[in-house]
Every structure is written in structure tokens, then in C-alpha cells.
Short mmCIF file of C-alpha atoms and ligand atoms in Angstrom, two decimals:
data_model
loop_
_atom_site.label_atom_id
_atom_site.label_comp_id
_atom_site.label_asym_id
_atom_site.label_seq_id
_atom_site.Cartn_x
_atom_site.Cartn_y
_atom_site.Cartn_z
CA UNK A 1 -17.76 -43.20 52.24
CA UNK A 2 -19.31 -39.97 50.97
CA UNK A 3 -16.14 -38.59 50.25
CA UNK A 4 -15.14 -41.23 47.58
CA UNK A 5 -18.85 -40.90 46.50
CA UNK A 6 -18.00 -37.61 45.51
CA UNK A 7 -14.17 -38.50 44.72
CA UNK A 8 -16.12 -40.84 41.92
CA UNK A 9 -18.95 -38.09 40.94
CA UNK A 10 -16.26 -35.61 40.02
CA UNK A 11 -14.16 -38.55 37.92
CA UNK A 12 -17.33 -39.54 36.80
CA UNK A 13 -17.93 -35.24 35.06
CA UNK A 14 -14.29 -35.71 34.36
CA UNK A 15 -15.28 -38.23 31.84
CA UNK A 16 -18.10 -37.30 30.23
CA UNK A 17 -17.03 -34.03 29.64
CA UNK A 18 -13.25 -35.36 28.47
CA UNK A 19 -15.65 -37.60 26.03
CA UNK A 20 -17.35 -34.24 24.88
CA UNK A 21 -13.83 -31.93 24.45
CA UNK A 22 -13.07 -30.96 21.31
CA UNK A 23 -10.65 -33.14 18.70
CA UNK A 24 -8.26 -31.81 16.89
CA UNK A 25 -8.86 -28.81 14.37
CA UNK A 26 -8.54 -30.46 10.97
CA UNK A 27 -7.61 -28.08 7.82
CA UNK A 28 -7.09 -29.70 4.02
CA UNK A 29 -5.29 -27.32 2.43
CA UNK A 30 -4.41 -29.39 -0.70
CA UNK A 31 -5.63 -30.63 -3.37
CA UNK A 32 -8.98 -28.73 -4.41
CA UNK A 33 -11.14 -30.32 -6.06
CA UNK A 34 -8.59 -32.49 -8.08
CA UNK A 35 -5.99 -35.47 -7.75
CA UNK A 36 -4.26 -35.84 -11.22
CA UNK A 37 -0.69 -38.05 -11.24
CA UNK A 38 1.48 -35.85 -8.92
CA UNK A 39 -0.69 -33.64 -6.38
CA UNK A 40 0.33 -33.10 -3.18
CA UNK A 41 -1.60 -33.83 -0.10
CA UNK A 42 -1.52 -30.10 2.10
CA UNK A 43 -2.48 -29.93 5.25
CA UNK A 44 -2.43 -28.66 8.87
CA UNK A 45 -3.72 -30.05 12.39
CA UNK A 46 -3.98 -28.02 15.32
CA UNK A 47 -4.30 -28.89 19.25
CA UNK A 48 -3.60 -27.78 22.12
CA UNK A 49 0.70 -28.30 22.65
CA UNK A 50 0.36 -29.53 19.72
CA UNK A 51 -0.59 -33.31 21.38
CA UNK A 52 -1.56 -35.57 18.61
CA UNK A 53 -2.27 -39.11 19.67
CA UNK A 54 -3.39 -40.10 16.16
CA UNK A 55 -2.90 -39.02 12.64
CA UNK A 56 -4.43 -40.96 9.73
CA UNK A 57 -4.88 -39.60 6.11
CA UNK A 58 -5.92 -42.18 3.53
CA UNK A 59 -7.66 -41.69 -0.22
CA UNK A 60 -10.66 -44.01 -0.52
CA UNK A 61 -11.88 -45.66 -3.74
CA UNK A 62 -14.28 -48.07 -4.63
CA UNK A 63 -13.77 -49.65 -1.01
CA UNK A 64 -10.39 -49.76 -1.54
CA UNK A 65 -8.74 -48.16 1.36
CA UNK A 66 -5.43 -46.10 0.43
CA UNK A 67 -2.76 -45.04 3.27
CA UNK A 68 -1.24 -41.49 2.66
CA UNK A 69 -0.19 -40.68 5.93
CA UNK A 70 0.20 -42.08 9.37
CA UNK A 71 1.96 -40.43 12.87
CA UNK A 72 3.14 -44.59 13.60
CA UNK A 73 6.11 -45.02 10.73
CA UNK A 74 6.90 -46.30 8.14
CA UNK A 75 3.83 -43.24 6.46
CA UNK A 76 5.00 -40.52 8.77
CA UNK A 77 7.75 -38.67 6.82
CA UNK A 78 6.32 -35.08 5.37
CA UNK A 79 5.14 -32.97 8.29
CA UNK A 80 6.39 -30.49 9.87
CA UNK A 81 6.22 -28.74 13.24
CA UNK A 82 4.96 -25.40 12.65
CA UNK A 83 4.95 -24.13 16.12
CA UNK A 84 3.60 -25.41 19.22
CA UNK A 85 0.14 -26.08 18.02
CA UNK A 86 0.27 -27.19 14.90
CA UNK A 87 1.52 -29.39 12.94
CA UNK A 88 1.89 -29.72 8.97
CA UNK A 89 1.61 -32.74 6.60
CA UNK A 90 3.31 -32.64 3.20
CA UNK A 91 2.16 -36.16 0.97
CA UNK A 92 2.57 -36.83 -2.29
CA UNK A 93 -1.47 -38.14 -3.08
CA UNK A 94 -1.05 -38.07 -6.88
CA UNK A 95 -1.34 -41.77 -9.48
CA UNK A 96 2.09 -41.28 -8.75
CA UNK A 97 2.34 -42.22 -5.33
CA UNK A 98 -0.61 -44.02 -5.23
CA UNK A 99 -0.53 -46.53 -8.05
CA UNK A 100 -4.09 -48.36 -7.87
CA UNK A 101 -5.81 -44.69 -7.96
CA UNK A 102 -8.48 -45.32 -10.90
CA UNK A 103 -9.93 -41.89 -12.77
CA UNK A 104 -13.14 -41.41 -10.89
CA UNK A 105 -14.66 -40.21 -8.03
CA UNK A 106 -12.59 -40.57 -4.57
CA UNK A 107 -12.26 -39.47 -1.23
CA UNK A 108 -9.61 -37.84 1.24
CA UNK A 109 -10.32 -39.15 5.22
CA UNK A 110 -9.07 -37.59 7.64
CA UNK A 111 -8.93 -38.92 10.94
CA UNK A 112 -7.40 -37.70 13.94
CA UNK A 113 -6.97 -37.86 18.15
CA UNK A 114 -5.08 -35.50 20.95
CA UNK A 115 -5.20 -37.27 24.54
CA UNK A 116 -7.44 -35.32 27.08
CA UNK A 117 -8.02 -36.34 30.82
CA UNK A 118 -4.91 -37.44 31.22
CA UNK A 119 -4.71 -39.73 28.38
CA UNK A 120 -7.11 -41.43 29.87
CA UNK A 121 -9.40 -40.79 26.81
CA UNK A 122 -9.30 -39.92 23.05
CA UNK A 123 -10.71 -36.24 22.16
CA UNK A 124 -10.89 -37.51 17.89
CA UNK A 125 -12.03 -35.38 14.84
CA UNK A 126 -12.81 -36.87 11.52
CA UNK A 127 -12.76 -34.25 8.52
CA UNK A 128 -13.45 -35.77 4.39
CA UNK A 129 -13.20 -34.73 1.18
CA UNK A 130 -14.88 -35.24 -1.94
CA UNK A 131 -12.56 -35.13 -4.85
CA UNK A 132 -12.50 -36.49 -8.44
CA UNK A 133 -9.30 -38.44 -10.01
CA UNK A 134 -8.21 -37.11 -13.58
CA UNK A 135 -5.36 -38.96 -14.42
CA UNK A 136 -5.57 -38.31 -18.60
CA UNK A 137 -2.92 -35.68 -19.62
CA UNK A 138 -4.63 -32.89 -21.29
CA UNK A 139 -4.87 -32.78 -25.60
CA UNK A 140 -3.47 -30.59 -27.81
CA UNK A 141 -4.36 -29.76 -31.28
CA UNK A 142 -2.94 -27.07 -32.72
CA UNK A 143 -5.55 -26.15 -36.10
CA UNK A 144 -3.11 -23.20 -37.74
CA UNK A 145 -0.77 -23.23 -40.20
CA UNK A 146 2.65 -21.86 -41.14
CA UNK A 147 4.09 -20.54 -37.98
CA UNK A 148 6.54 -17.45 -39.12
CA UNK A 149 8.63 -16.23 -36.48
CA UNK A 150 10.35 -12.77 -36.54
CA UNK A 151 13.26 -12.79 -33.96
CA UNK A 152 11.47 -9.68 -31.64
CA UNK A 153 7.84 -9.98 -33.78
CA UNK A 154 4.82 -12.16 -32.41
CA UNK A 155 3.26 -14.52 -34.28
CA UNK A 156 -0.17 -16.13 -33.52
CA UNK A 157 -1.57 -19.93 -32.72
CA UNK A 158 -4.77 -21.32 -33.44
CA UNK A 159 -5.56 -24.84 -31.92
CA UNK A 160 -8.17 -27.01 -29.42
CA UNK A 161 -7.92 -28.17 -25.86
CA UNK A 162 -9.24 -31.02 -24.42
CA UNK A 163 -11.39 -31.30 -22.48
CA UNK A 164 -12.05 -27.66 -22.38
CA UNK A 165 -11.71 -26.90 -18.63
CA UNK A 166 -7.79 -26.74 -18.96
CA UNK A 167 -5.92 -23.41 -18.73
CA UNK A 168 -4.11 -23.66 -21.55
CA UNK A 169 -1.34 -21.07 -23.83
CA UNK A 170 2.14 -21.15 -26.11
CA UNK A 171 5.60 -20.76 -23.47
CA UNK A 172 8.37 -19.49 -24.80
CA UNK A 173 11.43 -19.77 -23.41
CA UNK A 174 10.63 -18.23 -20.20
CA UNK A 175 8.19 -16.47 -21.09
CA UNK A 176 4.21 -17.62 -21.51
CA UNK A 177 1.88 -16.16 -22.97
CA UNK A 178 -2.37 -17.25 -22.44
CA UNK A 179 -4.47 -18.60 -24.52
CA UNK A 180 -8.24 -17.93 -24.45
CA UNK A 181 -11.22 -18.68 -26.47
CA UNK A 182 -11.71 -18.79 -29.74
CA UNK A 183 -15.10 -16.44 -28.88
CA UNK A 184 -12.90 -13.79 -27.73
CA UNK A 185 -11.39 -13.59 -31.04
CA UNK A 186 -14.89 -14.21 -33.16
CA UNK A 187 -14.75 -18.25 -33.65
CA UNK A 188 -18.34 -19.75 -33.04
CA UNK A 189 -18.88 -23.04 -31.90
CA UNK A 190 -16.41 -25.76 -31.04
CA UNK A 191 -16.25 -24.48 -26.71
CA UNK A 192 -11.98 -26.10 -27.15
CA UNK A 193 -10.96 -23.04 -29.39
CA UNK A 194 -7.47 -21.26 -28.31
CA UNK A 195 -6.16 -18.09 -29.94
CA UNK A 196 -2.59 -16.59 -28.55
CA UNK A 197 -0.49 -14.28 -29.24
CA UNK A 198 3.41 -15.06 -28.74
CA UNK A 199 6.42 -13.18 -29.12
CA UNK A 200 9.96 -14.18 -29.64
CA UNK A 201 11.12 -11.14 -27.84
CA UNK A 202 14.44 -9.83 -28.73
CA UNK A 203 16.66 -11.09 -26.07
CA UNK A 204 15.85 -14.26 -26.66
CA UNK A 205 17.60 -16.76 -28.96
CA UNK A 206 16.06 -17.74 -32.17
CA UNK A 207 16.99 -21.95 -30.99
CA UNK A 208 14.44 -21.11 -28.07
CA UNK A 209 11.53 -23.68 -27.47
CA UNK A 210 8.02 -23.03 -28.53
CA UNK A 211 5.51 -25.36 -27.03
CA UNK A 212 1.23 -24.96 -27.10
CA UNK A 213 1.52 -25.83 -23.17
CA UNK A 214 -2.00 -26.91 -21.00
CA UNK A 215 -3.11 -27.66 -17.51
CA UNK A 216 -5.32 -29.00 -16.19
CA UNK A 217 -7.32 -28.81 -12.75
CA UNK A 218 -5.58 -31.84 -11.73
CA UNK A 219 -2.55 -30.68 -12.20
CA UNK A 220 -1.83 -32.95 -15.30
CA UNK A 221 -0.33 -31.18 -18.23
CA UNK A 222 1.11 -31.12 -22.23
CA UNK A 223 3.37 -29.98 -23.94
CA UNK A 224 3.46 -29.91 -28.08
CA UNK A 225 6.00 -28.59 -29.52
CA UNK A 226 5.58 -26.19 -32.41
CA UNK A 227 6.04 -26.11 -35.76
CA UNK A 228 7.87 -23.01 -36.90
CA UNK A 229 10.10 -20.69 -38.76
CA UNK A 230 11.96 -17.95 -37.40
CA UNK A 231 13.49 -15.51 -38.51
CA UNK A 232 16.85 -13.49 -38.35
CA UNK A 233 16.73 -9.97 -37.83
CA UNK A 234 19.89 -7.24 -37.12
CA UNK A 235 19.20 -4.59 -34.63
CA UNK A 236 20.51 -1.33 -34.92
CA UNK A 237 23.66 0.29 -32.80
CA UNK A 238 23.78 3.34 -31.52
CA UNK A 239 26.19 5.55 -29.55
CA UNK A 240 24.16 8.46 -27.59
CA UNK A 241 26.10 11.61 -26.00
CA UNK A 242 24.16 12.33 -22.98
CA UNK A 243 25.40 16.41 -22.10
CA UNK A 244 25.02 18.43 -19.15
CA UNK A 245 22.31 21.04 -21.00
CA UNK A 246 20.01 17.93 -21.33
CA UNK A 247 20.49 16.86 -17.77
CA UNK A 248 20.16 19.75 -16.75
CA UNK A 249 16.53 20.25 -18.14
CA UNK A 250 15.45 16.87 -18.02
CA UNK A 251 16.85 15.64 -14.39
CA UNK A 252 15.01 18.10 -12.67
CA UNK A 253 11.85 17.93 -14.18
CA UNK A 254 11.95 13.56 -13.66
CA UNK A 255 13.03 14.83 -10.02
CA UNK A 256 9.93 16.72 -9.39
CA UNK A 257 7.33 13.95 -11.55
CA UNK A 258 8.69 11.22 -9.61
CA UNK A 259 9.14 12.98 -6.14
CA UNK A 260 9.58 9.37 -4.20
CA UNK A 261 12.70 8.48 -6.45
CA UNK A 262 14.48 11.73 -4.20
CA UNK A 263 16.98 12.71 -6.96
CA UNK A 264 19.57 14.59 -6.50
CA UNK A 265 19.59 17.61 -8.97
CA UNK A 266 22.62 19.99 -7.54
CA UNK A 267 25.19 19.97 -11.07
CA UNK A 268 27.36 17.64 -10.44
CA UNK A 269 24.94 14.91 -9.59
CA UNK A 270 22.89 14.86 -12.12
CA UNK A 271 25.11 12.31 -14.64
CA UNK A 272 24.42 9.79 -11.07
CA UNK A 273 20.85 10.82 -11.13
CA UNK A 274 20.31 10.00 -14.91
CA UNK A 275 22.15 6.64 -14.82
CA UNK A 276 19.51 5.43 -11.67
CA UNK A 277 16.23 6.43 -13.95
CA UNK A 278 17.81 4.67 -17.36
CA UNK A 279 18.63 1.73 -15.33
CA UNK A 280 15.99 1.72 -12.49
CA UNK A 281 13.48 3.63 -12.97
CA UNK A 282 13.04 1.76 -16.63
CA UNK A 283 12.90 -1.32 -14.70
CA UNK A 284 10.94 -0.48 -12.38
CA UNK A 285 9.09 0.83 -15.12
CA UNK A 286 8.50 -2.04 -17.22
CA UNK A 287 7.59 -4.10 -14.68
CA UNK A 288 4.44 -1.44 -14.85
CA UNK A 289 3.82 -2.28 -17.89
CA UNK A 290 3.94 -6.18 -17.47
CA UNK A 291 1.69 -5.70 -14.69
CA UNK A 292 -1.07 -3.18 -16.95
CA UNK A 293 -0.83 -6.58 -19.04
CA UNK A 294 -3.08 -9.31 -16.49
CA UNK A 295 -5.69 -6.62 -16.56
CA UNK A 296 -6.14 -7.24 -21.05
CA UNK A 297 -9.61 -7.99 -22.98
CA UNK A 298 -9.96 -11.53 -23.17
CA UNK A 299 -11.81 -10.18 -26.43
CA UNK A 300 -10.01 -9.17 -29.60
CA UNK A 301 -11.12 -5.12 -30.32
CA UNK A 302 -9.59 -5.15 -33.36
CA UNK A 303 -10.02 -7.01 -36.92
CA UNK A 304 -7.69 -4.84 -39.63
CA UNK A 305 -3.94 -2.96 -39.42
CA UNK A 306 -2.39 -0.73 -36.67
CA UNK A 307 -2.19 3.14 -37.32
CA UNK A 308 1.09 4.85 -37.65
CA UNK A 309 1.13 8.17 -36.57
CA UNK A 310 0.00 10.34 -39.91
CA UNK A 311 3.55 12.21 -41.85
CA UNK A 312 5.85 11.45 -39.03
CA UNK A 313 9.43 10.44 -39.71
CA UNK A 314 10.92 7.63 -37.82
CA UNK A 315 14.50 8.51 -36.19
CA UNK A 316 14.75 5.03 -34.36
CA UNK A 317 13.98 1.43 -35.18
CA UNK A 318 13.10 -0.95 -32.86
CA UNK A 319 15.88 -1.97 -30.43
CA UNK A 320 18.27 -0.18 -30.63
CA UNK A 321 21.49 -1.03 -28.29
CA UNK A 322 22.48 1.43 -27.24
CA UNK A 323 25.18 3.27 -25.41
CA UNK A 324 25.57 6.31 -23.35
CA UNK A 325 28.22 8.40 -23.21
CA UNK A 326 28.86 11.61 -21.33
CA UNK A 327 32.00 13.39 -20.77
CA UNK A 328 33.71 11.26 -23.85
CA UNK A 329 33.11 8.01 -21.01
CA UNK A 330 30.51 5.17 -21.32
CA UNK A 331 28.11 5.15 -18.65
CA UNK A 332 25.83 2.34 -19.36
CA UNK A 333 24.24 0.52 -22.32
CA UNK A 334 19.92 0.31 -22.87
CA UNK A 335 18.14 -1.50 -25.01
CA UNK A 336 15.18 1.25 -26.68
CA UNK A 337 12.20 -1.11 -26.94
CA UNK A 338 10.02 1.38 -29.25
CA UNK A 339 9.56 3.48 -32.33
CA UNK A 340 10.54 7.08 -32.13
CA UNK A 341 9.14 9.12 -34.43
CA UNK A 342 9.53 12.93 -34.64
CA UNK A 343 6.95 15.65 -34.51
CA UNK A 344 6.30 18.72 -33.09
CA UNK A 345 5.63 20.26 -30.25
CA UNK A 346 1.79 19.40 -29.10
CA UNK A 347 0.78 17.67 -32.44
CA UNK A 348 -2.32 15.58 -31.53
CA UNK A 349 -1.76 11.75 -31.43
CA UNK A 350 -3.73 9.52 -31.81
CA UNK A 351 -5.01 6.07 -31.46
CA UNK A 352 -3.05 2.95 -32.97
CA UNK A 353 -6.04 0.57 -32.99
CA UNK A 354 -9.53 0.38 -31.23
CA UNK A 355 -8.99 0.13 -27.96
CA UNK A 356 -9.27 0.63 -23.82
CA UNK A 357 -7.07 2.81 -21.69
CA UNK A 358 -5.25 0.73 -19.42
CA UNK A 359 -3.01 3.87 -17.91
CA UNK A 360 -3.13 7.93 -18.87
CA UNK A 361 -0.54 9.62 -17.01
CA UNK A 362 2.82 9.43 -15.42
CA UNK A 363 5.05 6.87 -16.36
CA UNK A 364 8.88 7.36 -14.95
CA UNK A 365 11.00 7.27 -17.91
CA UNK A 366 8.54 7.77 -20.76
CA UNK A 367 6.25 11.05 -18.94
CA UNK A 368 2.87 10.71 -19.39
CA UNK A 369 1.74 8.42 -20.95
CA UNK A 370 -1.05 6.76 -22.10
CA UNK A 371 -1.23 2.57 -22.54
CA UNK A 372 -4.41 1.29 -24.50
CA UNK A 373 -5.47 -2.66 -24.77
CA UNK A 374 -7.38 -3.79 -27.63
CA UNK A 375 -7.51 -7.36 -26.03
CA UNK A 376 -5.68 -11.07 -25.89
CA UNK A 377 -2.40 -9.39 -23.84
CA UNK A 378 -2.06 -6.92 -27.02
CA UNK A 379 -1.40 -3.29 -26.06
CA UNK A 380 0.39 -0.29 -27.29
CA UNK A 381 2.30 3.06 -25.45
CA UNK A 382 2.74 6.08 -25.69
CA UNK A 383 5.34 8.22 -24.18
CA UNK A 384 6.90 11.72 -23.67
CA UNK A 385 3.14 13.14 -23.96
CA UNK A 386 2.52 17.44 -22.71
CA UNK A 387 -0.94 16.43 -22.07
CA UNK A 388 -3.49 13.40 -22.38
CA UNK A 389 -6.69 13.45 -23.52
CA UNK A 390 -8.81 9.92 -22.27
CA UNK A 391 -9.36 8.82 -19.03
CA UNK A 392 -8.98 5.16 -17.49
CA UNK A 393 -11.17 2.54 -18.88
CA UNK A 394 -12.36 4.77 -21.37
CA UNK A 395 -12.88 2.65 -24.49
CA UNK A 396 -11.27 4.54 -27.93
CA UNK A 397 -12.30 4.59 -31.45
CA UNK A 398 -9.02 3.31 -33.73
CA UNK A 399 -7.41 7.19 -34.51
CA UNK A 400 -8.54 8.26 -31.98
CA UNK A 401 -6.88 11.76 -30.51
CA UNK A 402 -5.60 10.49 -27.01
CA UNK A 403 -2.93 13.31 -25.93
CA UNK A 404 -0.49 15.85 -27.78
CA UNK A 405 3.24 15.27 -27.86
CA UNK A 406 5.85 16.09 -25.91
CA UNK A 407 9.12 16.30 -24.05
CA UNK A 408 8.27 14.75 -20.70
CA UNK A 409 10.43 11.89 -19.27
CA UNK A 410 13.40 10.38 -20.01
CA UNK A 411 12.90 12.66 -24.07
CA UNK A 412 15.92 14.39 -25.39
CA UNK A 413 13.27 16.59 -28.16
CA UNK A 414 9.89 16.61 -28.80
CA UNK A 415 8.73 12.98 -30.22
CA UNK A 416 6.30 10.28 -29.91
CA UNK A 417 7.88 6.93 -28.56
CA UNK A 418 5.69 3.94 -29.52
CA UNK A 419 5.41 -0.09 -28.53
CA UNK A 420 3.22 -2.25 -29.47
CA UNK A 421 3.53 -4.75 -25.90
CA UNK A 422 2.40 -8.62 -26.02
CA UNK A 423 1.80 -9.91 -22.50
CA UNK A 424 3.76 -6.12 -21.00
CA UNK A 425 6.89 -6.90 -23.37
CA UNK A 426 8.03 -4.67 -26.21
CA UNK A 427 7.26 -6.69 -29.76
CA UNK A 428 8.43 -4.79 -33.85
CA UNK A 429 5.42 -2.22 -33.92
CA UNK A 430 6.30 -2.33 -37.80
CA UNK A 431 4.16 -5.48 -37.82
CA UNK A 432 1.28 -4.40 -36.38
CA UNK A 433 1.60 -1.17 -39.24
CA UNK A 434 1.29 -4.02 -41.93
CA UNK A 435 -1.93 -4.78 -43.39
CA UNK A 436 -0.60 -7.79 -45.64
CA UNK A 437 1.05 -8.82 -41.20
CA UNK A 438 -2.51 -8.78 -40.18
CA UNK A 439 -3.84 -10.83 -42.82
CA UNK A 440 -1.26 -13.44 -43.09
CA UNK A 441 -0.34 -13.54 -39.77
CA UNK A 442 -3.40 -12.99 -37.65
CA UNK A 443 -6.55 -12.84 -39.87
CA UNK A 444 -5.90 -15.89 -42.53
CA UNK A 445 -5.95 -18.17 -39.82
CA UNK A 446 -9.16 -17.05 -37.96
CA UNK A 447 -10.36 -17.39 -40.97
CA UNK A 448 -9.10 -20.57 -42.39
CA UNK A 449 -10.63 -21.97 -38.03
CA UNK A 450 -14.13 -20.19 -38.42
CA UNK A 451 -14.76 -16.55 -37.82
CA UNK A 452 -17.63 -15.04 -38.11
CA UNK A 453 -17.10 -11.50 -39.92
ZN1 LIG B 1 11.69 5.98 -27.56
#
């Protein structure tokens, strides 16, 4: 008798504590605050040994409950067992999956249970998330007119988005150029106005589609083809002879400036080291320029043409397709993306435009270099300097001395290598030096959109 009372007591204590046991751990990882046309639910559920007796996901709106997932068929697809403890569920949760979803408030409800006390009881947990359903695609209206794009060059578009919390920009083939609020370029008023510089890069096809694109926080997208005209440009081709005198000066200096490359400097290894620099290091440095572009300011620091370096003669044009020769053999081909301006040694190098210093120091093939940010994704690069006279984050005026000319990096002699970059991609600097181009392609459009002077 006493034994059975004790046994009942133990079962009773077990029953009560099992009722208090924690249910499975539920984390709704996606969506964020919005559901759109094609939103995906991303859910993680954790329970000891991965044992679940129930998992049901619904979207509730206006008194209706739409089933999204259940451990029981037919809604049990889209789940993966990630580890012994956790289960991931990926299910479409947008309007394309739930046809009766309407614009407005909704709630995601996740109910999970696991067996406790040998399956006699269930430990349950429920997690809900309030979301907003947005189904309309963003609207994009192009405001600026006459979009003329030179191959290898840049262009500006002014457009309006609605609603104004969308992210937007210009997509040119694989490249996307973000749009910035009109206020960043001095346009007052309308919160939906955006400005974006974009480019048709030297290596892109003339027929590359150019579209103004927008995406709202619910993932709804719009792409509007941009009415434009493209002008072909002939790019130069040249042959450059790499001699041993050049290699024996440049490679040891580059090995010292870039110790992490472990460049071989023995006389017989110089040609191979040159190829590593000309290919791998060039690619790596150009990637750095793209990363630096991510730090551009949402403010256009300038309102007039860029300033060319005084009395320098142009040695090489933009996008020069170069074949490199060594001992009479073709050893490499690269596109030279910038302007080489001949100068004598130690000439003061001035900022082409007002901007903030993003980089001042070694930049691989570019040697000692300065990168200035002019805002809205526009940057300028000054390479092969012997010294710099500015520091990162400093705001410099147009014409201010930023360093002295030299022949550091991959340079055959004293010259300034100058490039204008758009989101880290080299564009033809000649346009930016030209007051007429700045007026027609940039300032006219800002004026027509109501620029405050
Ligand atoms: Zn150059």
C-alpha cells in the first residue's frame, strides 16, 4: 500500500514537472517585417534529439488562417534536418503561394511541440510575428531626359520612386549602381526623387540592357528600361616591351612594398614575378577599389568640372588594350584603365575635385596612391606617387596638393596615372574634365529636376 502511494506520488511529480518542461525553441529568421509576392519563410526549430510531435505554421489575416507548413502531409515539404537537434523549414509564404493574401497587417504563427514523459505529455511553444503584407510593385518614373552614354563612359539619371522606402538604382548588365536621395545632389522637396550615376564599361557590349530598378522591403521589384543612346568609342591598342632593366628596377621595389606577395627577385624569376604582379596583384588591387567605393558619401561634394593636371601631356588614353612583350615574345595582355600624364619627378599632384580621402598609401601596382571620394559613388585615383600629403578621412578642396609625382608601383617612369571610378569601376576621365559634358550630362538634369543652387 505504502509503495503504491509512493509510486503514484513519483508519477504525479513527473506529470507536473513534464507539464512545465520547455517546448521546442522556435526562431523565425525570415521574413523580416514584410511579406511580398515571393517571400520565403525561413524557420529554425530546436528540440532535444530533434524530437517533434507537432509543428504547424500558419499566416493569419482578417480572421482567416492560411496553412503554410505542417509536420503532417501534404504540407511537410521544405524541411531539412540540419543537426540532431535542429530542423530548418523553408517555405514560400508570399502571395504566389497564398493567393488570398491581401495588402495589410498579418501574423505568422508557429506552434511546435515535443514529447515528454515517454510521450504521455507534450511540451508546447508558440511564437508569433506581426508582419505587413505589401503586394504592389514599386513605381519608378524617370524624370531626366536625353541619356547619352559613351562606351566606357558615365551618365546621370534622375528618377522618382514610390513608395519612398524602396532601394533603387540603375542596372547595366551585371553591374548595379545605387541611387541616392535627390537631396544628396541639392534637389529639394520630394522625398521620392533619386539620382544615380551609371556607366557602360569599356568591356560591356554596346547593346547591354540599362534599367532603373527598385525593390521594396517586401522584396517586390520593378525594372524600367531606360531610354538612352549609346556612342561607340575606339579604344587604342599598343605593344609594350618589358626589358630586363625595367624588371630589375620594378620587381625588387614591388617585392619590398608588398612583402605578403613573396615575389621572387632572382634575375631568372623576374619575368614570372612580373606576370604575377600584372595579373593577380592588378585584379586584387581593382577589387580593393570596388571595396573602397562601398564607403562613398551620400553627398555630392562638387558642382563643376574636374580639373586636369596642369601642363601635363597625355601619354596613354583610357582603355588602352596592351600587349606585353618580353624577349620578343607576347607574355601578357591587360587593359590599361586610366590616363597616364607625363610629368617630371616630384611635381605637386593636385585633387581633380573636392573630395574626402579614402586611401593614402601603398596600393600594389598603383604604388603609393591616393583615392578621393567625391560622393554618390564617384571617386578618383592618383597613382605612382613618390609621397602623399593627405591622410584618410580628410576633406580636400579641388586643386589642393595631395602628393608628389613619382614612379612607385608598376611604372616605367615618372608619370601620374589618373582614373575616375564609378562604384570602383574605371570610367573615361575625359568626360569629367569637360565643362560642357558636366553641364549637359549632370548639371542640366539636376537643374531641370529643381536643383537649389
Ligand atoms: Zn597608367
